[in-house]
PDB file of C-alpha atoms in Angstrom:
ATOM      1  CA  ASP A   1      -7.032 -41.865 -21.514  1.00 82.00           C
ATOM      2  CA  SER A   2      -8.327 -38.204 -19.886  1.00 82.00           C
ATOM      3  CA  GLY A   3      -9.765 -40.660 -16.743  1.00 92.00           C
ATOM      4  CA  VAL A   4     -13.447 -39.668 -16.932  1.00 97.00           C
ATOM      5  CA  THR A   5     -14.861 -43.053 -18.384  1.00 97.00           C
ATOM      6  CA  GLN A   6     -17.869 -42.604 -20.764  1.00 97.00           C
ATOM      7  CA  THR A   7     -20.185 -46.310 -21.725  1.00 97.00           C
ATOM      8  CA  PRO A   8     -21.659 -46.859 -24.450  1.00 97.00           C
ATOM      9  CA  LYS A   9     -19.386 -45.577 -26.850  1.00 96.00           C
ATOM     10  CA  HIS A  10     -22.156 -46.397 -29.046  1.00 97.00           C
ATOM     11  CA  LEU A  11     -25.565 -46.592 -29.226  1.00 97.00           C
ATOM     12  CA  ILE A  12     -28.333 -47.108 -32.323  1.00 98.00           C
ATOM     13  CA  THR A  13     -32.314 -47.250 -30.447  1.00 98.00           C
ATOM     14  CA  ALA A  14     -35.316 -47.076 -32.340  1.00 98.00           C
ATOM     15  CA  THR A  15     -37.512 -43.727 -31.642  1.00 98.00           C
ATOM     16  CA  GLY A  16     -39.905 -44.367 -29.055  1.00 98.00           C
ATOM     17  CA  GLN A  17     -36.926 -46.058 -27.118  1.00 98.00           C
ATOM     18  CA  ARG A  18     -35.186 -46.150 -23.441  1.00 98.00           C
ATOM     19  CA  VAL A  19     -31.917 -45.543 -22.748  1.00 98.00           C
ATOM     20  CA  THR A  20     -29.549 -44.649 -20.016  1.00 98.00           C
ATOM     21  CA  LEU A  21     -26.119 -43.410 -21.047  1.00 98.00           C
ATOM     22  CA  ARG A  22     -23.482 -43.826 -18.009  1.00 98.00           C
ATOM     23  CA  CYS A  23     -20.567 -41.477 -17.028  1.00 98.00           C
ATOM     24  CA  SER A  24     -17.606 -42.032 -14.216  1.00 97.00           C
ATOM     25  CA  PRO A  25     -16.254 -38.717 -13.381  1.00 97.00           C
ATOM     26  CA  ARG A  26     -11.748 -38.606 -12.613  1.00 95.00           C
ATOM     27  CA  SER A  27     -10.845 -39.878  -9.854  1.00 94.00           C
ATOM     28  CA  GLY A  28     -11.960 -37.052  -7.173  1.00 91.00           C
ATOM     29  CA  ASP A  29     -13.705 -35.148  -9.000  1.00 94.00           C
ATOM     30  CA  LEU A  30     -17.353 -34.302  -7.416  1.00 93.00           C
ATOM     31  CA  SER A  31     -18.272 -32.472 -10.201  1.00 93.00           C
ATOM     32  CA  VAL A  32     -20.224 -34.548 -13.291  1.00 96.00           C
ATOM     33  CA  TYR A  33     -21.594 -32.231 -16.505  1.00 96.00           C
ATOM     34  CA  TRP A  34     -23.834 -33.579 -19.593  1.00 97.00           C
ATOM     35  CA  TYR A  35     -23.773 -31.487 -23.171  1.00 97.00           C
ATOM     36  CA  GLN A  36     -25.189 -32.850 -26.221  1.00 97.00           C
ATOM     37  CA  GLN A  37     -23.120 -32.394 -29.346  1.00 96.00           C
ATOM     38  CA  SER A  38     -25.596 -32.324 -32.939  1.00 91.00           C
ATOM     39  CA  LEU A  39     -23.735 -33.300 -35.373  1.00 80.00           C
ATOM     40  CA  ASP A  40     -21.421 -30.403 -36.593  1.00 70.00           C
ATOM     41  CA  GLN A  41     -22.623 -28.008 -33.796  1.00 77.00           C
ATOM     42  CA  GLY A  42     -21.177 -26.340 -30.526  1.00 84.00           C
ATOM     43  CA  LEU A  43     -21.649 -28.069 -27.219  1.00 93.00           C
ATOM     44  CA  GLN A  44     -25.013 -27.336 -25.469  1.00 94.00           C
ATOM     45  CA  PHE A  45     -24.908 -27.712 -21.554  1.00 94.00           C
ATOM     46  CA  LEU A  46     -27.559 -29.664 -20.284  1.00 96.00           C
ATOM     47  CA  ILE A  47     -27.271 -30.675 -16.578  1.00 96.00           C
ATOM     48  CA  GLN A  48     -25.349 -29.939 -13.264  1.00 95.00           C
ATOM     49  CA  TYR A  49     -24.660 -32.814 -10.841  1.00 95.00           C
ATOM     50  CA  TYR A  50     -22.187 -31.971  -8.059  1.00 93.00           C
ATOM     51  CA  ASN A  51     -21.815 -35.215  -4.834  1.00 94.00           C
ATOM     52  CA  GLY A  52     -25.075 -36.086  -5.745  1.00 94.00           C
ATOM     53  CA  GLU A  53     -27.318 -33.000  -6.033  1.00 95.00           C
ATOM     54  CA  GLU A  54     -27.809 -31.047  -8.905  1.00 95.00           C
ATOM     55  CA  ARG A  55     -26.590 -27.607  -9.220  1.00 92.00           C
ATOM     56  CA  ALA A  56     -27.797 -26.248 -12.657  1.00 91.00           C
ATOM     57  CA  LYS A  57     -29.629 -27.138 -15.739  1.00 93.00           C
ATOM     58  CA  GLY A  58     -29.143 -26.551 -18.891  1.00 92.00           C
ATOM     59  CA  ASN A  59     -31.960 -26.763 -22.486  1.00 86.00           C
ATOM     60  CA  ILE A  60     -32.606 -30.104 -21.122  1.00 94.00           C
ATOM     61  CA  LEU A  61     -36.107 -31.672 -21.911  1.00 94.00           C
ATOM     62  CA  GLU A  62     -38.156 -32.876 -20.415  1.00 96.00           C
ATOM     63  CA  ARG A  63     -37.963 -36.699 -21.190  1.00 97.00           C
ATOM     64  CA  PHE A  64     -34.263 -36.284 -20.439  1.00 97.00           C
ATOM     65  CA  SER A  65     -33.556 -36.590 -16.373  1.00 97.00           C
ATOM     66  CA  ALA A  66     -29.991 -37.971 -14.844  1.00 97.00           C
ATOM     67  CA  GLN A  67     -28.857 -38.352 -11.669  1.00 97.00           C
ATOM     68  CA  GLN A  68     -25.935 -38.409  -9.843  1.00 97.00           C
ATOM     69  CA  PHE A  69     -24.778 -42.363  -7.289  1.00 97.00           C
ATOM     70  CA  PRO A  70     -23.272 -42.496  -3.925  1.00 95.00           C
ATOM     71  CA  ASP A  71     -19.694 -43.587  -5.858  1.00 95.00           C
ATOM     72  CA  LEU A  72     -20.731 -40.880  -7.585  1.00 96.00           C
ATOM     73  CA  HIS A  73     -21.074 -42.047 -11.327  1.00 96.00           C
ATOM     74  CA  SER A  74     -23.414 -40.257 -13.368  1.00 98.00           C
ATOM     75  CA  GLU A  75     -26.746 -41.359 -15.173  1.00 98.00           C
ATOM     76  CA  LEU A  76     -28.363 -39.830 -18.145  1.00 98.00           C
ATOM     77  CA  ASN A  77     -31.573 -41.326 -18.948  1.00 98.00           C
ATOM     78  CA  LEU A  78     -33.409 -40.127 -22.618  1.00 98.00           C
ATOM     79  CA  SER A  79     -36.840 -41.397 -23.459  1.00 97.00           C
ATOM     80  CA  SER A  80     -39.416 -41.311 -26.240  1.00 97.00           C
ATOM     81  CA  LEU A  81     -36.208 -40.768 -28.124  1.00 98.00           C
ATOM     82  CA  GLU A  82     -36.803 -38.593 -31.192  1.00 97.00           C
ATOM     83  CA  LEU A  83     -34.746 -38.241 -34.429  1.00 96.00           C
ATOM     84  CA  GLY A  84     -33.594 -34.997 -33.549  1.00 94.00           C
ATOM     85  CA  ASP A  85     -32.088 -36.243 -30.111  1.00 96.00           C
ATOM     86  CA  SER A  86     -29.445 -38.204 -32.450  1.00 97.00           C
ATOM     87  CA  ALA A  87     -25.964 -36.615 -31.445  1.00 97.00           C
ATOM     88  CA  LEU A  88     -22.723 -37.113 -29.341  1.00 97.00           C
ATOM     89  CA  TYR A  89     -23.730 -36.829 -25.620  1.00 98.00           C
ATOM     90  CA  PHE A  90     -20.249 -35.981 -22.673  1.00 97.00           C
ATOM     91  CA  CYS A  91     -19.594 -35.913 -20.237  1.00 97.00           C
ATOM     92  CA  ALA A  92     -17.918 -34.288 -18.227  1.00 96.00           C
ATOM     93  CA  SER A  93     -15.617 -33.015 -14.338  1.00 95.00           C
ATOM     94  CA  SER A  94     -13.780 -30.983 -12.920  1.00 92.00           C
ATOM     95  CA  VAL A  95     -12.785 -30.310  -9.061  1.00 86.00           C
ATOM     96  CA  GLY A  96     -13.683 -27.005  -9.562  1.00 76.00           C
ATOM     97  CA  GLY A  97     -15.464 -25.612 -12.357  1.00 75.00           C
ATOM     98  CA  GLY A  98     -12.565 -22.789 -12.878  1.00 82.00           C
ATOM     99  CA  THR A  99      -9.459 -25.177 -13.498  1.00 83.00           C
ATOM    100  CA  GLY A 100     -11.304 -26.455 -16.498  1.00 87.00           C
ATOM    101  CA  TYR A 101     -13.340 -29.162 -16.822  1.00 92.00           C
ATOM    102  CA  THR A 102     -12.211 -32.965 -18.678  1.00 94.00           C
ATOM    103  CA  PHE A 103     -14.675 -34.670 -21.134  1.00 96.00           C
ATOM    104  CA  GLY A 104     -15.265 -38.801 -21.577  1.00 96.00           C
ATOM    105  CA  SER A 105     -14.982 -39.849 -25.032  1.00 96.00           C
ATOM    106  CA  GLY A 106     -18.446 -39.575 -25.581  1.00 96.00           C
ATOM    107  CA  THR A 107     -21.622 -41.416 -26.275  1.00 97.00           C
ATOM    108  CA  ARG A 108     -23.453 -41.229 -29.599  1.00 97.00           C
ATOM    109  CA  LEU A 109     -26.073 -41.816 -29.730  1.00 97.00           C
ATOM    110  CA  THR A 110     -27.962 -43.155 -33.110  1.00 97.00           C
ATOM    111  CA  VAL A 111     -32.129 -42.407 -33.205  1.00 97.00           C
ATOM    112  CA  VAL A 112     -33.155 -45.048 -36.307  1.00 97.00           C
TER     113      VAL A 112
ATOM    114  CA  ALA B   1     -27.028 -14.077 -20.092  1.00 68.00           C
ATOM    115  CA  GLN B   2     -23.000 -14.858 -20.658  1.00 75.00           C
ATOM    116  CA  THR B   3     -22.768 -15.927 -24.917  1.00 91.00           C
ATOM    117  CA  VAL B   4     -19.284 -16.582 -26.303  1.00 95.00           C
ATOM    118  CA  THR B   5     -19.120 -15.553 -30.206  1.00 96.00           C
ATOM    119  CA  GLN B   6     -16.631 -17.373 -32.823  1.00 97.00           C
ATOM    120  CA  SER B   7     -16.482 -15.619 -36.119  1.00 96.00           C
ATOM    121  CA  GLN B   8     -14.867 -17.493 -37.899  1.00 96.00           C
ATOM    122  CA  PRO B   9     -15.928 -20.652 -38.876  1.00 95.00           C
ATOM    123  CA  GLU B  10     -13.723 -21.756 -40.506  1.00 97.00           C
ATOM    124  CA  MET B  11      -9.873 -20.872 -40.662  1.00 97.00           C
ATOM    125  CA  SER B  12      -6.340 -22.691 -42.712  1.00 97.00           C
ATOM    126  CA  VAL B  13      -2.966 -22.391 -41.824  1.00 98.00           C
ATOM    127  CA  GLN B  14       0.416 -24.172 -43.382  1.00 98.00           C
ATOM    128  CA  GLU B  15       2.836 -26.233 -41.787  1.00 97.00           C
ATOM    129  CA  ALA B  16       5.352 -24.110 -39.685  1.00 97.00           C
ATOM    130  CA  GLU B  17       3.285 -21.120 -40.272  1.00 97.00           C
ATOM    131  CA  THR B  18       1.053 -19.317 -36.528  1.00 98.00           C
ATOM    132  CA  VAL B  19      -2.183 -18.584 -37.105  1.00 98.00           C
ATOM    133  CA  THR B  20      -4.547 -16.469 -34.120  1.00 98.00           C
ATOM    134  CA  LEU B  21      -8.250 -17.520 -33.598  1.00 98.00           C
ATOM    135  CA  SER B  22     -10.632 -15.370 -32.521  1.00 98.00           C
ATOM    136  CA  CYS B  23     -13.476 -15.398 -30.243  1.00 98.00           C
ATOM    137  CA  THR B  24     -14.974 -12.743 -28.015  1.00 97.00           C
ATOM    138  CA  TYR B  25     -17.274 -12.978 -24.865  1.00 96.00           C
ATOM    139  CA  ASP B  26     -20.442 -10.927 -23.119  1.00 94.00           C
ATOM    140  CA  THR B  27     -20.252 -10.853 -19.823  1.00 91.00           C
ATOM    141  CA  SER B  28     -21.438  -8.855 -16.210  1.00 90.00           C
ATOM    142  CA  GLU B  29     -19.096 -10.648 -14.541  1.00 89.00           C
ATOM    143  CA  SER B  30     -15.559  -9.478 -12.857  1.00 87.00           C
ATOM    144  CA  ASP B  31     -14.225 -13.606 -11.875  1.00 90.00           C
ATOM    145  CA  TYR B  32     -14.161 -15.705 -14.778  1.00 93.00           C
ATOM    146  CA  TYR B  33     -12.093 -18.360 -16.816  1.00 94.00           C
ATOM    147  CA  LEU B  34     -11.672 -18.748 -20.063  1.00 96.00           C
ATOM    148  CA  PHE B  35     -10.341 -21.669 -22.173  1.00 96.00           C
ATOM    149  CA  TRP B  36     -10.226 -22.930 -25.273  1.00 97.00           C
ATOM    150  CA  TYR B  37     -10.613 -26.952 -26.245  1.00 97.00           C
ATOM    151  CA  LYS B  38      -9.515 -28.980 -29.154  1.00 97.00           C
ATOM    152  CA  GLN B  39     -12.207 -31.288 -30.610  1.00 96.00           C
ATOM    153  CA  PRO B  40     -10.058 -32.745 -33.097  1.00 95.00           C
ATOM    154  CA  PRO B  41     -11.672 -36.542 -36.099  1.00 92.00           C
ATOM    155  CA  SER B  42     -11.708 -38.567 -33.151  1.00 92.00           C
ATOM    156  CA  ARG B  43     -14.775 -36.432 -31.019  1.00 91.00           C
ATOM    157  CA  GLN B  44     -12.781 -36.165 -28.069  1.00 94.00           C
ATOM    158  CA  MET B  45     -13.012 -32.640 -26.117  1.00 95.00           C
ATOM    159  CA  ILE B  46      -8.679 -31.614 -25.577  1.00 95.00           C
ATOM    160  CA  LEU B  47      -7.700 -28.613 -22.984  1.00 95.00           C
ATOM    161  CA  VAL B  48      -5.952 -27.000 -24.878  1.00 96.00           C
ATOM    162  CA  ILE B  49      -4.651 -23.726 -22.169  1.00 96.00           C
ATOM    163  CA  ARG B  50      -6.887 -21.704 -19.763  1.00 95.00           C
ATOM    164  CA  GLN B  51      -6.237 -18.410 -18.646  1.00 95.00           C
ATOM    165  CA  GLU B  52      -7.862 -16.593 -15.322  1.00 93.00           C
ATOM    166  CA  ALA B  53      -9.865 -13.432 -16.094  1.00 92.00           C
ATOM    167  CA  TYR B  54      -7.709 -11.428 -12.144  1.00 91.00           C
ATOM    168  CA  LYS B  55      -4.762 -12.574 -14.381  1.00 88.00           C
ATOM    169  CA  GLN B  56      -3.126  -9.650 -16.451  1.00 85.00           C
ATOM    170  CA  GLN B  57      -0.716 -12.193 -18.073  1.00 89.00           C
ATOM    171  CA  ASN B  58      -1.991 -13.854 -20.527  1.00 92.00           C
ATOM    172  CA  ALA B  59      -1.551 -17.947 -20.803  1.00 91.00           C
ATOM    173  CA  THR B  60       0.994 -19.862 -22.376  1.00 91.00           C
ATOM    174  CA  GLU B  61       1.544 -23.499 -23.244  1.00 91.00           C
ATOM    175  CA  ASN B  62       4.173 -24.326 -25.470  1.00 95.00           C
ATOM    176  CA  ARG B  63       2.654 -23.207 -29.101  1.00 97.00           C
ATOM    177  CA  PHE B  64      -0.160 -21.718 -27.594  1.00 97.00           C
ATOM    178  CA  SER B  65      -0.848 -18.675 -26.619  1.00 96.00           C
ATOM    179  CA  VAL B  66      -3.876 -16.214 -25.811  1.00 97.00           C
ATOM    180  CA  ASN B  67      -3.849 -12.672 -26.461  1.00 96.00           C
ATOM    181  CA  PHE B  68      -6.927 -11.614 -23.415  1.00 96.00           C
ATOM    182  CA  GLN B  69      -8.024  -8.290 -23.801  1.00 95.00           C
ATOM    183  CA  LYS B  70     -10.202  -8.166 -20.158  1.00 94.00           C
ATOM    184  CA  ALA B  71     -11.592  -4.590 -21.230  1.00 93.00           C
ATOM    185  CA  ALA B  72     -12.568  -4.922 -24.528  1.00 95.00           C
ATOM    186  CA  LYS B  73     -13.250  -8.822 -23.813  1.00 95.00           C
ATOM    187  CA  SER B  74     -11.834 -10.669 -26.303  1.00 96.00           C
ATOM    188  CA  PHE B  75      -9.714 -13.507 -26.123  1.00 97.00           C
ATOM    189  CA  SER B  76      -7.567 -15.278 -28.625  1.00 97.00           C
ATOM    190  CA  LEU B  77      -5.845 -18.093 -29.555  1.00 98.00           C
ATOM    191  CA  LYS B  78      -2.623 -17.847 -31.319  1.00 98.00           C
ATOM    192  CA  ILE B  79      -0.311 -21.120 -32.401  1.00 98.00           C
ATOM    193  CA  SER B  80       2.738 -21.372 -33.733  1.00 97.00           C
ATOM    194  CA  ASP B  81       4.993 -23.856 -35.861  1.00 97.00           C
ATOM    195  CA  SER B  82       1.539 -25.412 -36.681  1.00 97.00           C
ATOM    196  CA  GLN B  83       1.615 -28.557 -37.230  1.00 97.00           C
ATOM    197  CA  LEU B  84      -0.908 -30.660 -38.973  1.00 97.00           C
ATOM    198  CA  GLY B  85      -2.112 -33.157 -36.392  1.00 96.00           C
ATOM    199  CA  ASP B  86      -3.439 -29.337 -34.718  1.00 97.00           C
ATOM    200  CA  ALA B  87      -5.891 -29.528 -37.472  1.00 97.00           C
ATOM    201  CA  ALA B  88      -9.300 -30.020 -35.750  1.00 97.00           C
ATOM    202  CA  MET B  89     -12.653 -27.424 -34.434  1.00 96.00           C
ATOM    203  CA  TYR B  90     -11.234 -25.499 -31.534  1.00 98.00           C
ATOM    204  CA  PHE B  91     -13.934 -24.296 -28.867  1.00 97.00           C
ATOM    205  CA  CYS B  92     -13.356 -21.170 -27.195  1.00 97.00           C
ATOM    206  CA  ALA B  93     -14.815 -20.940 -23.393  1.00 96.00           C
ATOM    207  CA  TYR B  94     -16.497 -19.235 -20.943  1.00 94.00           C
ATOM    208  CA  PHE B  95     -16.910 -20.561 -17.092  1.00 93.00           C
ATOM    209  CA  THR B  96     -17.805 -17.990 -13.551  1.00 88.00           C
ATOM    210  CA  GLY B  97     -19.528 -19.247 -10.822  1.00 82.00           C
ATOM    211  CA  THR B  98     -22.543 -17.665 -11.219  1.00 79.00           C
ATOM    212  CA  ALA B  99     -23.716 -19.660 -13.495  1.00 77.00           C
ATOM    213  CA  SER B 100     -21.895 -22.770 -12.601  1.00 80.00           C
ATOM    214  CA  LYS B 101     -21.009 -24.343 -15.709  1.00 87.00           C
ATOM    215  CA  LEU B 102     -18.990 -24.353 -19.069  1.00 91.00           C
ATOM    216  CA  THR B 103     -20.878 -21.666 -22.168  1.00 93.00           C
ATOM    217  CA  PHE B 104     -19.043 -22.574 -25.655  1.00 95.00           C
ATOM    218  CA  GLY B 105     -18.625 -21.637 -28.421  1.00 95.00           C
ATOM    219  CA  THR B 106     -19.712 -22.349 -31.904  1.00 94.00           C
ATOM    220  CA  GLY B 107     -16.106 -23.781 -33.015  1.00 95.00           C
ATOM    221  CA  THR B 108     -13.582 -22.792 -35.468  1.00 97.00           C
ATOM    222  CA  ARG B 109     -12.508 -25.132 -38.114  1.00 96.00           C
ATOM    223  CA  LEU B 110      -8.872 -25.203 -38.396  1.00 98.00           C
ATOM    224  CA  GLN B 111      -6.836 -27.061 -41.357  1.00 98.00           C
ATOM    225  CA  VAL B 112      -3.928 -27.652 -41.455  1.00 97.00           C
ATOM    226  CA  THR B 113      -1.859 -27.665 -45.542  1.00 96.00           C
ATOM    227  CA  LEU B 114       1.657 -28.587 -46.474  1.00 93.00           C
TER     228      LEU B 114
END
């Protein structure tokens, strides 16, 4: 157990639908990062939050949004889902980026 | 923009042997951090080793060590006495406070054979 909790572990949904992925960071970590990993691909950075505020943004689609709540958990919202959105979505947390990130076990999203 | 390149899509090593995975990166920053992450079939991302750019000494974690060549912007991972459990995808990653994100390479799939 890495200390970063992601739910759900698996999600199957239809095209056009909306889903919410949830992440609880490791205790004491203020930063939360979201990454997307498509099949046999590297990890693409989506977005970072630090203590409730958006800190950095990657190539995140306009259909995707995220937020970090006062208790530091974060949610990634994916809407108008397309087949190409099928991927493994990772959440990671850190106390400082230079120390390295601790990853959750990911949410596998399948869009059918 | 910072980029991380892993030129070996796949590598194979026999059990108990040593293997080196290559990584190069491109940056204009002087202060940054480099990492190797392991992703086994379970898909969990596991931090293997970390290197601070201002430290000349190469990082070591048990059977894992790095060869950090700052001028050449090279950061290779050496796995000694390879074990079956080392079979995984290995990602090289770069972090700088300027970009405030971890940038990953495309990964090297390591196979360990008997």
